[in-house]
Short mmCIF file of C-alpha atoms in Angstrom, two decimals:
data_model
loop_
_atom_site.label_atom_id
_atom_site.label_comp_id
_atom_site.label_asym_id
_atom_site.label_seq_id
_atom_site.Cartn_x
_atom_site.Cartn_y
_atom_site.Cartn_z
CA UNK A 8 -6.96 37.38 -36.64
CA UNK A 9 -10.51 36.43 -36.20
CA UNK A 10 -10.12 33.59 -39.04
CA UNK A 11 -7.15 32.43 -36.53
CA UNK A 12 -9.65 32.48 -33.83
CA UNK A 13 -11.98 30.58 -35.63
CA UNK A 14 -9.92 27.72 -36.40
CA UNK A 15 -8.28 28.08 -32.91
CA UNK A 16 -11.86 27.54 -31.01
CA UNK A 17 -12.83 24.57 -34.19
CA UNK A 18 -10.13 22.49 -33.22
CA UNK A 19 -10.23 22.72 -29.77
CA UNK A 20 -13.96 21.46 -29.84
CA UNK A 21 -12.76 18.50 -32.72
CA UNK A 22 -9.98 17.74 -30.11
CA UNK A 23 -12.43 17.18 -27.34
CA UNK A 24 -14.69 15.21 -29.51
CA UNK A 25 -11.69 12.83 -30.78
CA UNK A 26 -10.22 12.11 -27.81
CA UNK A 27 -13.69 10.46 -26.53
CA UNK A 28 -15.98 12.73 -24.39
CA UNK A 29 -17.89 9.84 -23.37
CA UNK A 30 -15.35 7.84 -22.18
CA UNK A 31 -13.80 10.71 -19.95
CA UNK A 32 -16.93 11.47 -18.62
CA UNK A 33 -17.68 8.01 -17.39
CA UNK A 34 -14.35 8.29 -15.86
CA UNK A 35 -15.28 11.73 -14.26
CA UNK A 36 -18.69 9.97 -12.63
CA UNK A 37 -16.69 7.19 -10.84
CA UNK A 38 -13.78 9.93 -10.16
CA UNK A 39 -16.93 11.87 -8.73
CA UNK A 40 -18.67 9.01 -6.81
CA UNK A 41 -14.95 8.25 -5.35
CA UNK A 42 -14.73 11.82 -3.70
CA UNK A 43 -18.31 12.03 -2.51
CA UNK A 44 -17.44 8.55 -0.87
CA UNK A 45 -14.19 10.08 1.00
CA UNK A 46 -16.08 13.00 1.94
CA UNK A 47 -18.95 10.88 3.52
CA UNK A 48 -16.33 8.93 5.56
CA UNK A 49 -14.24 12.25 6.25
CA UNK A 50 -17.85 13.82 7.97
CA UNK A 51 -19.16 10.27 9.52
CA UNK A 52 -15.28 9.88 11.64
CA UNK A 53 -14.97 13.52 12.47
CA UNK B 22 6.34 -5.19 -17.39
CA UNK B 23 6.49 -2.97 -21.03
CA UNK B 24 2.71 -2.03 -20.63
CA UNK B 25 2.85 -0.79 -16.80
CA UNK B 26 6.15 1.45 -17.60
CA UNK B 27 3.99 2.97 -20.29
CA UNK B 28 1.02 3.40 -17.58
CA UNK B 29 3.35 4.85 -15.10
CA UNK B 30 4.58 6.97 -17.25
CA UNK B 31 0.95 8.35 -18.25
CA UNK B 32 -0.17 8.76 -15.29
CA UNK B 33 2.96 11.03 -13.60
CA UNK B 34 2.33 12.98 -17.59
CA UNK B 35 -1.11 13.51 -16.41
CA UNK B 36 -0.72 14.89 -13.07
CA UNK B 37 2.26 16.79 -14.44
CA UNK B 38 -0.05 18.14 -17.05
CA UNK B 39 -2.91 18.61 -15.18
CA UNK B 40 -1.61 19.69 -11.73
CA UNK B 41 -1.00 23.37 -12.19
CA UNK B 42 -4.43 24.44 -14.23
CA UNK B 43 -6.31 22.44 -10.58
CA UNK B 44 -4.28 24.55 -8.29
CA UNK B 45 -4.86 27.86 -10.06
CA UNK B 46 -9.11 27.03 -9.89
CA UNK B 47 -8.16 25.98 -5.75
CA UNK B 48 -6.72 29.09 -5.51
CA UNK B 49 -9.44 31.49 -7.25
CA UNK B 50 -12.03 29.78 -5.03
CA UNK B 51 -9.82 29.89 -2.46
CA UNK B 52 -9.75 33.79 -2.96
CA UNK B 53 -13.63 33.99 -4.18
CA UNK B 54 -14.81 32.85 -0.38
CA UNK B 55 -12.40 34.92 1.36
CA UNK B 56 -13.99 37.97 -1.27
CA UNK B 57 -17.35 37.40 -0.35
CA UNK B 58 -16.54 37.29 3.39
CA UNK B 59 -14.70 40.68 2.96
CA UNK B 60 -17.64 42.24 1.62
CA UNK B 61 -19.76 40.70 4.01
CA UNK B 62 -17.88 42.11 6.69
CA UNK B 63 -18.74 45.88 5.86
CA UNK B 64 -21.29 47.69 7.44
CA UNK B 65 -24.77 47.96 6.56
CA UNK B 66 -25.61 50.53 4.38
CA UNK B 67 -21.78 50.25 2.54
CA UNK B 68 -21.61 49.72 -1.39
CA UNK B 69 -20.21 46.40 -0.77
CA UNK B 70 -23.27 45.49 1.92
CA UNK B 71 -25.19 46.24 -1.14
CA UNK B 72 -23.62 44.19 -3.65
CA UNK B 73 -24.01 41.14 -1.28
CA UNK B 74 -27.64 41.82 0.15
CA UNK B 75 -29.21 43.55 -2.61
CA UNK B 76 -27.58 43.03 -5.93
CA UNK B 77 -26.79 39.38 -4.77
CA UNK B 78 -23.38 39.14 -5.59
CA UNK B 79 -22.66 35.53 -3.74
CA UNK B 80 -19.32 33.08 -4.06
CA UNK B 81 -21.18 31.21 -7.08
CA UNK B 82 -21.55 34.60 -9.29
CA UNK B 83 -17.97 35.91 -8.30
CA UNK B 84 -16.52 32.02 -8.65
CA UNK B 85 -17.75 32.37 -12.33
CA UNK B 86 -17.57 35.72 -13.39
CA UNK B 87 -14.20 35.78 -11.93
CA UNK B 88 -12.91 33.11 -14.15
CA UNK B 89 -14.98 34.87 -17.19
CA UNK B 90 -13.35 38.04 -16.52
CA UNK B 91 -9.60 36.26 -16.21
CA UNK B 92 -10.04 33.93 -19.55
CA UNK B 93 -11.43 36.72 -21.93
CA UNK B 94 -9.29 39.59 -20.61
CA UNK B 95 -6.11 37.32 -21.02
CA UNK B 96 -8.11 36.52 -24.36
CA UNK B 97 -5.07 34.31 -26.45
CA UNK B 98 -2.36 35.26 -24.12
CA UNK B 99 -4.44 33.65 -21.27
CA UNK B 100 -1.59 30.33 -20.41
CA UNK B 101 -2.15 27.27 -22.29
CA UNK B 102 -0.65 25.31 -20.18
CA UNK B 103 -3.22 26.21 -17.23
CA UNK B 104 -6.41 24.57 -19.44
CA UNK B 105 -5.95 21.10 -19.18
CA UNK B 106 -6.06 21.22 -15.36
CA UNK B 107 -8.80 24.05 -15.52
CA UNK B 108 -11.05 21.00 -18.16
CA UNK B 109 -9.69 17.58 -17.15
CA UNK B 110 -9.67 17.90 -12.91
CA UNK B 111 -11.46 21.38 -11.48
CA UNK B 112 -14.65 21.41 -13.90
CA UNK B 113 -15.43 17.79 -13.22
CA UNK B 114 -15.66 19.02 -9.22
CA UNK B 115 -18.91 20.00 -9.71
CA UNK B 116 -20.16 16.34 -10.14
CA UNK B 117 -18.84 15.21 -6.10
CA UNK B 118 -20.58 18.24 -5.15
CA UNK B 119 -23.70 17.47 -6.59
CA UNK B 120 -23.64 13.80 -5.44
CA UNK B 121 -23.28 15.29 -2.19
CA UNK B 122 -26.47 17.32 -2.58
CA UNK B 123 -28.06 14.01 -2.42
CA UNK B 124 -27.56 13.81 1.38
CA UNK B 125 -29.52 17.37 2.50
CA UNK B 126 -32.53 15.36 0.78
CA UNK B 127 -34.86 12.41 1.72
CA UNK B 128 -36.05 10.03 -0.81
CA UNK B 129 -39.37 11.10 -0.82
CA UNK B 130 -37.72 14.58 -2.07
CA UNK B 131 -36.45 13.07 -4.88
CA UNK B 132 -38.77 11.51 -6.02
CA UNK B 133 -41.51 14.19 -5.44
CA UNK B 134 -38.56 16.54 -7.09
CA UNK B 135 -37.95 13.92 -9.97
CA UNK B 136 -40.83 13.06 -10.87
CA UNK B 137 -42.60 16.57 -11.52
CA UNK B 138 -38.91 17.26 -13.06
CA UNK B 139 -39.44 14.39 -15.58
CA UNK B 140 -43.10 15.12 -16.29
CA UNK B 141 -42.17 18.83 -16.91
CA UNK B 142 -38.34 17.45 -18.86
CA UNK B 143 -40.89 15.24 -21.29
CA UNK B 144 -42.94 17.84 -22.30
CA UNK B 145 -40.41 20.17 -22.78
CA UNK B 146 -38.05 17.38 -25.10
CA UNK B 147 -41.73 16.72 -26.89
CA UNK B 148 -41.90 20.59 -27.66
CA UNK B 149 -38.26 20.55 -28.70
CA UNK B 150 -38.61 17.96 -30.74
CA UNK B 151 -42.00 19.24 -32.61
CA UNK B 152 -40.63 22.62 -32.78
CA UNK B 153 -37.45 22.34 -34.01
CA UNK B 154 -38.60 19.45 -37.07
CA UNK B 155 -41.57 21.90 -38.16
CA UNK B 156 -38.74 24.74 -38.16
CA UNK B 157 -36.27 22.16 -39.20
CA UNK B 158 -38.42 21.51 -42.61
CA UNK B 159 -39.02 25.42 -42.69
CA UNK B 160 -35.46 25.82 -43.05
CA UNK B 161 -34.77 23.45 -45.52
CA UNK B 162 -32.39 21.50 -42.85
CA UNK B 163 -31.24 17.84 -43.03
CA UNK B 164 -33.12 15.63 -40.77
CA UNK B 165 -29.97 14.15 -38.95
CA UNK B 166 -29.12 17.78 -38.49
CA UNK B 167 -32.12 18.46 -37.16
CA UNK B 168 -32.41 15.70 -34.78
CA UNK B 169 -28.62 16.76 -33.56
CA UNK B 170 -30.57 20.08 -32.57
CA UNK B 171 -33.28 18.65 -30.92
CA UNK B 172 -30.81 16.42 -28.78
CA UNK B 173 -28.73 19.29 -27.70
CA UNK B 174 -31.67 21.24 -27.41
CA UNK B 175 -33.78 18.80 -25.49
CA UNK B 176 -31.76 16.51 -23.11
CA UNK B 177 -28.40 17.77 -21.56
CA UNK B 178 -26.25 19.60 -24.29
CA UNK B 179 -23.05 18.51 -25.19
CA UNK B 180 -23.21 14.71 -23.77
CA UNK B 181 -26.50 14.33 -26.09
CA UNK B 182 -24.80 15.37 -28.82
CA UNK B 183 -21.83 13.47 -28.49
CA UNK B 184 -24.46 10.22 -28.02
CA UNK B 185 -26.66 11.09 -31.00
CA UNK B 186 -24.01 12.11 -33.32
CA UNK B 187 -23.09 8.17 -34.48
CA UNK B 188 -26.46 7.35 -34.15
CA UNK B 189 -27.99 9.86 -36.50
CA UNK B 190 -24.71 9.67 -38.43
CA UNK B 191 -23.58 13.10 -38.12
CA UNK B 192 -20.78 15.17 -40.07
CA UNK B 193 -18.76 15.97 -36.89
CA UNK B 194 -18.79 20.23 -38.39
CA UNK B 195 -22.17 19.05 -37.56
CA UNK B 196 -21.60 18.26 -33.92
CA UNK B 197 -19.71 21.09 -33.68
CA UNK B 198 -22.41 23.62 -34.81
CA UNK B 199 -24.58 22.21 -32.10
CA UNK B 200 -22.22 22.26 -29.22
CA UNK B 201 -21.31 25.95 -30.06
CA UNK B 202 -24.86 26.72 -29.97
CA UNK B 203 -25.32 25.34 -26.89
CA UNK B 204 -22.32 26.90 -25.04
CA UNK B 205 -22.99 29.94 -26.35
CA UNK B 206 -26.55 29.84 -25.08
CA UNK B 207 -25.19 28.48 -22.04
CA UNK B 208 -22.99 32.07 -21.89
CA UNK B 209 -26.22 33.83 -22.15
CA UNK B 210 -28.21 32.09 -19.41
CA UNK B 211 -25.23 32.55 -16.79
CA UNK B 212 -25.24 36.04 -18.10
CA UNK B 213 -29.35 36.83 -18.04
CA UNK B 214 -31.14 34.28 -16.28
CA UNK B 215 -30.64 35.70 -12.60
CA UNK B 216 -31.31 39.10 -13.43
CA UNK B 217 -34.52 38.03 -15.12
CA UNK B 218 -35.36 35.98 -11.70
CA UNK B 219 -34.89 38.90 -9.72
CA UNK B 220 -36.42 41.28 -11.71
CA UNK B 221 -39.74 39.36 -11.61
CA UNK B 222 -38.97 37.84 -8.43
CA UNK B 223 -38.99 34.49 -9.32
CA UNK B 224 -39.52 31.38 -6.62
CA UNK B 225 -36.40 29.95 -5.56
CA UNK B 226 -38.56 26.52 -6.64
CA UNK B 227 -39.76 27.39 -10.06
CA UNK B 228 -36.08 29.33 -10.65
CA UNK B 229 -34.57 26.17 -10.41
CA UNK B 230 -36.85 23.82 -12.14
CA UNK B 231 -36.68 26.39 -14.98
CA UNK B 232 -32.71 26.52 -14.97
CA UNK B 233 -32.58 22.71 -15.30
CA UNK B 234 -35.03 22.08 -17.99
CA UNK B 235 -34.04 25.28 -20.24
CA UNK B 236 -30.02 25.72 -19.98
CA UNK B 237 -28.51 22.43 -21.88
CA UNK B 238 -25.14 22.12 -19.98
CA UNK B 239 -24.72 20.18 -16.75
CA UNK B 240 -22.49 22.48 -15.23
CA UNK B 241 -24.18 25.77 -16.59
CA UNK B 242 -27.27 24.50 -15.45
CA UNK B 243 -26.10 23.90 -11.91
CA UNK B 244 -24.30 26.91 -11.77
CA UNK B 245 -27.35 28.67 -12.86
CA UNK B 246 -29.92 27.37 -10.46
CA UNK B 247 -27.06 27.32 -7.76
CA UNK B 248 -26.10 31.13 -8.05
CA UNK B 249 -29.54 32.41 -7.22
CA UNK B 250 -30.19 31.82 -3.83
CA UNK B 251 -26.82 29.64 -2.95
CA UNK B 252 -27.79 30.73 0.71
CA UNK B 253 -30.90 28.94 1.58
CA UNK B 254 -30.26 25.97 -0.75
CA UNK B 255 -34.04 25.46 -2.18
CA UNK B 256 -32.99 26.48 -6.48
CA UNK B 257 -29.85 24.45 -5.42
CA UNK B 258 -31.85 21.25 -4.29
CA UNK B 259 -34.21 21.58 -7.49
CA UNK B 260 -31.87 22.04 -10.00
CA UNK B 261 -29.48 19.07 -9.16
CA UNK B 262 -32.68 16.62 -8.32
CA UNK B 263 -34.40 18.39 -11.86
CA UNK B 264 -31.20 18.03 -14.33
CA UNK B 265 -30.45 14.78 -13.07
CA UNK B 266 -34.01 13.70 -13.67
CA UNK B 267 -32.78 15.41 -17.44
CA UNK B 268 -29.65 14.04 -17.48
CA UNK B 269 -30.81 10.08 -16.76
CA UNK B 270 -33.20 10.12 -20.15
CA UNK B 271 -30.62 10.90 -22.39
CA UNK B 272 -29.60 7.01 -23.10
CA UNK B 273 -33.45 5.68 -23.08
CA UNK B 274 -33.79 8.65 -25.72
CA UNK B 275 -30.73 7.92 -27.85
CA UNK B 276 -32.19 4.29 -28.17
CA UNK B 277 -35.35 5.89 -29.18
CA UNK B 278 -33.79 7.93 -31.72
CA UNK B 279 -32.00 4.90 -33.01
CA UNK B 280 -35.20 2.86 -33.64
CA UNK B 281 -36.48 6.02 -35.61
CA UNK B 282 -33.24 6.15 -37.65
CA UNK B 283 -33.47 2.30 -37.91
CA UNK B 284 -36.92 2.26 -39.28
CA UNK B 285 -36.44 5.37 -41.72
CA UNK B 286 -33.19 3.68 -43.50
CA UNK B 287 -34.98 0.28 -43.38
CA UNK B 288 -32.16 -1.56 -41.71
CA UNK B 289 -32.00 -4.52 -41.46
CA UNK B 290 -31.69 -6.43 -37.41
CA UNK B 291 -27.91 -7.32 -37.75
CA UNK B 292 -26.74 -3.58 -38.33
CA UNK B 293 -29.16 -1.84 -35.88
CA UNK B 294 -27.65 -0.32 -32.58
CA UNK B 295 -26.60 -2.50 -29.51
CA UNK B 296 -29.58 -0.86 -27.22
CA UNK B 297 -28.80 -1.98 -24.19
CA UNK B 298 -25.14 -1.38 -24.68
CA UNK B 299 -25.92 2.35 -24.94
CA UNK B 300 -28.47 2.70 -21.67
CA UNK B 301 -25.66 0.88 -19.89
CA UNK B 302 -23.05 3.41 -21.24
CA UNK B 303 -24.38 6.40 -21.57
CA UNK B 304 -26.49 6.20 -17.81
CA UNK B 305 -24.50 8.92 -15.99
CA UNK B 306 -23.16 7.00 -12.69
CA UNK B 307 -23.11 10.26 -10.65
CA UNK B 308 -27.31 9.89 -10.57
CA UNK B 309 -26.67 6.79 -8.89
CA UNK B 310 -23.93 8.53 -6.07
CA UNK B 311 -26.80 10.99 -5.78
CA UNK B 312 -29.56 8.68 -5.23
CA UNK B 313 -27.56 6.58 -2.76
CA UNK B 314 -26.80 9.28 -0.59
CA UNK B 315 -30.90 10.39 -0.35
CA UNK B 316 -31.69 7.04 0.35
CA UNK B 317 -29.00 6.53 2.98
CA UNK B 318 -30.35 10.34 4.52
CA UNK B 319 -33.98 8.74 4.47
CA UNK B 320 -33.36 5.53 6.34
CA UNK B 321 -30.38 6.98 8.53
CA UNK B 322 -30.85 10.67 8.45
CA UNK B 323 -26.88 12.36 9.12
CA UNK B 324 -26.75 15.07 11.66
CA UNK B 325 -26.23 18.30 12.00
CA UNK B 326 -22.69 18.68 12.65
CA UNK B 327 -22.36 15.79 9.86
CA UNK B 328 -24.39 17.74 7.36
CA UNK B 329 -22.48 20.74 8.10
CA UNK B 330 -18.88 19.00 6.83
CA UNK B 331 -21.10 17.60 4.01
CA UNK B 332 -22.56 21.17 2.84
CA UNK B 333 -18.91 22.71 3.51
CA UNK B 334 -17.01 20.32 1.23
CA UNK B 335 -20.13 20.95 -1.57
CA UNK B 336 -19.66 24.47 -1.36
CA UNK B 337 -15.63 23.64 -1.78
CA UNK B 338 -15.99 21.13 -4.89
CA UNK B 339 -18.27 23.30 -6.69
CA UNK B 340 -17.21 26.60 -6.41
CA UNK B 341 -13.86 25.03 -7.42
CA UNK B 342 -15.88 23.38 -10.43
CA UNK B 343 -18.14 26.76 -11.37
CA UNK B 344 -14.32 28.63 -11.43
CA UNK B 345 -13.22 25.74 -13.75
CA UNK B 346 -16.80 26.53 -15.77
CA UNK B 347 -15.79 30.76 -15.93
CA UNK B 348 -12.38 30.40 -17.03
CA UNK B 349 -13.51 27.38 -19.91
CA UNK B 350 -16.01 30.28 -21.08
CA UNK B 351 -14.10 31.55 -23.91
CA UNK B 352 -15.99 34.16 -25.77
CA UNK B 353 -14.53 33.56 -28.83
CA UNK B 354 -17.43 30.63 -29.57
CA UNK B 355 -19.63 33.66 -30.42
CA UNK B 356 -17.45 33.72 -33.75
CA UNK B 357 -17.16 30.55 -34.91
CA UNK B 358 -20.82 29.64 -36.07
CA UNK B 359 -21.22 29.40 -39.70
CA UNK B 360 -24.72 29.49 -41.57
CA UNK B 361 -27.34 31.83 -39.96
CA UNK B 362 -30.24 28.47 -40.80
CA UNK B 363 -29.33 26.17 -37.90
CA UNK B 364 -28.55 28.86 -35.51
CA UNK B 365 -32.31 30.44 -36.10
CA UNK B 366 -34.24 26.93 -35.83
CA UNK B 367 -31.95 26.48 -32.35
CA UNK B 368 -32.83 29.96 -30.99
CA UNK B 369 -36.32 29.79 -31.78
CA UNK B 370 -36.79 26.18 -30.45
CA UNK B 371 -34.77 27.51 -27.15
CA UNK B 372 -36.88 31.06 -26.79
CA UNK B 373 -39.93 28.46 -27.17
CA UNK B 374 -38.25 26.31 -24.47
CA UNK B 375 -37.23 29.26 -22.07
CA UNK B 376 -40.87 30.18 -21.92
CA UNK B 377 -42.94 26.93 -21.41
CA UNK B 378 -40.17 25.57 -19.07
CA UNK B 379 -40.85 28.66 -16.82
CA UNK B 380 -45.00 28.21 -17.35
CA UNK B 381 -44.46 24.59 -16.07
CA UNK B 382 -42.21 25.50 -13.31
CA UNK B 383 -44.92 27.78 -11.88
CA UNK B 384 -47.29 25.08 -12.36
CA UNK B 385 -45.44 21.91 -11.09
CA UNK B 386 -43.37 23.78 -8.21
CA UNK B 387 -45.75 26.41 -6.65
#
């Protein structure tokens, strides 16, 4: 069980590294700068 | 026609796929606030009265330890389906709400903030660095190895590793040692750090100038400095001003790192690294939302009622993020690192770290 584990908890860090961490956190800043944005307009108009 | 069918189609896959893990996070935060205002609504001198005034049990520590307690009781039965919402949409929350912190400061802040954060981030990536290369050579480790554990070690966790690993040429089990040892160690700060600040009392200042320089992860880190004294904001304003100060040398460090590697394996100009390629990447954009926001609250201060909607949406977006952080904390990493060597040379350079970063928060923020 704890060799399943193991390999479980392995591949879910490999996955996260092949599928381009950087890239999806580049995307997260300008998802991020987009909300910050909307909430600045949502607190100037109210 | 072809190619925006096949976008379409992606992007209903990822809201199907990603949808249901947000809404669970919305809904433990949802339930965390209403938590803390029922056990804020008991009478003095009641257990829960306690819990909230005197053991300072606040939104950030039940947000977390909430979603800690969910994840690991569920353990493998916990629903897969839930985790890509939980990583790819609620985590990221955190970075909107620390954009938004931008706006309770004034420039001068920041920079006052930022730069004592930078002096006190260089010496401590300097003592990393030392440390863990005399330990490195101690141990008998690899010197792209060890340069992978000063990265993660020094900078900001995970995102340096991910940015040094090419440019040290690193076996990715290698990558993966590092970023274990940094989550786990991440664990153990949420865990310890504010029971060691209130045990010796620690300024709210110092507390959060030392959670930014000494815990690796972005969203530890915040969650760290934020769940000591979420109330009166100061750890919160110093942590998010410090880690970004962290945070923005990463790329200026991976070029640095690149010349060394360049000049140890003799290469020659047409194979080195495209440097400014990698500042312009790797610069994390939030910094910028951040800075924007202090600038714009320097030469056109909000008000009160507008600061108010501001602080109320960053207590929203990162409580929703720190739930996202409790119920990624799987404590399963504690089993997967293999070979006792690497693991030593990273907990010594880190108890080394832990300790100066704290000495130079007293000094720079008292």
């Amino acid at each position: 069980m704890e060799g399943k584990n193991k390999d479980d908890a392995v591949m879910e860090i490999e996955d996260s590294l092949s599928r381009g961490m950087f890239a999806q956190e580049r995307q997260e800043d300008f998802v991020a700068l987009i909300i910050a944005f909307i909430v600045i307009v949502i607190a100037l108009l109210s | 026609m072809v190619q925006l069918k096949r976008r379409m189609r992606n992007f209903f896959d990822a809201i199907k796929r990603n949808t249901p893990g947000f809404l669970f996070c919305v809904i433990l935060a949802w339930l965390t606030l209403n938590f803390e205002s029922w056990l804020k609504s008991f009478g003095e001198g009641s257990i829960p009265y306690k819990l909230v005034y005197s053991y300072h049990i606040n939104w950030v520590i039940i947000g977390i330890f909430g979603g800690m307690i969910i994840r690991n009781f569920l353990g493998p039965k916990f629903p897969a389906f839930l985790l890509p919402g939980i990583s790819n949409w609620a985590r990221p929350t955190i970075k909107p709400g620390i954009i938004l912190m931008g706006a309770t400061l004034t420039f001068k802040e920041v920079v006052t903030i930022g730069f004592s954060g930078i002096v006190m981030v260089i010496i401590c990536i300097a003592l990393v660095f030392v440390t863990t290369i005399f330990l490195g050579k101690k141990f008998n480790i690899s010197k792209r190895f060890i340069y992978l554990l000063s990265m993660g070690n020094g900078v900001c966790g995970v995102s340096a590793v991910i940015a040094t690993a090419p440019v040290v040429k690193a076996k990715p089990e290698e990558s993966i040692y590092v970023i274990s040892c940094i989550l786990i160690f991440g664990v153990i700060a949420l865990l310890f750090y504010p029971i060691v600040g209130y045990y010796f009392n620690i300024p709210d200042a110092v507390y959060g100038a030392w959670a930014a320089t000494s815990v690796h992860n972005t969203a530890q880190s915040i969650a760290v400095g934020t769940m000591y004294t979420p109330a009166n904001e100061v750890s919160t304003k110093v942590v998010s001003a410090v880690k970004l100060a962290r945070n923005s040398l990463l790329p200026f460090l991976v070029v640095a790192l690149g010349f060394v590697m360049a000049s140890e394996m003799r290469m020659e100009k047409k194979t080195q690294l495209p440097y400014v390629k990698i500042i312009a990447e790797y610069f994390p954009l939030f910094v910028l939302g951040f800075l924007a926001l202090a600038i714009w609250n320097t030469f056109s201060p909000f008000s009160k009622s507008e600061l108010t909607i501001i602080k109320k949406w960053w207590m929203y977006l990162t409580l929703n993020g720190f739930v996202g952080v409790g119920l990624l904390t799987d404590l399963r990493v504690f089993k997967i690192i293999g070979g006792y060597r690497p693991f030593m040379v990273f907990s010594l350079a880190c108890f080394i770290l832990i300790v100066v970063s704290l000495l130079l928060g007293y000094f720079f923020f008292t």
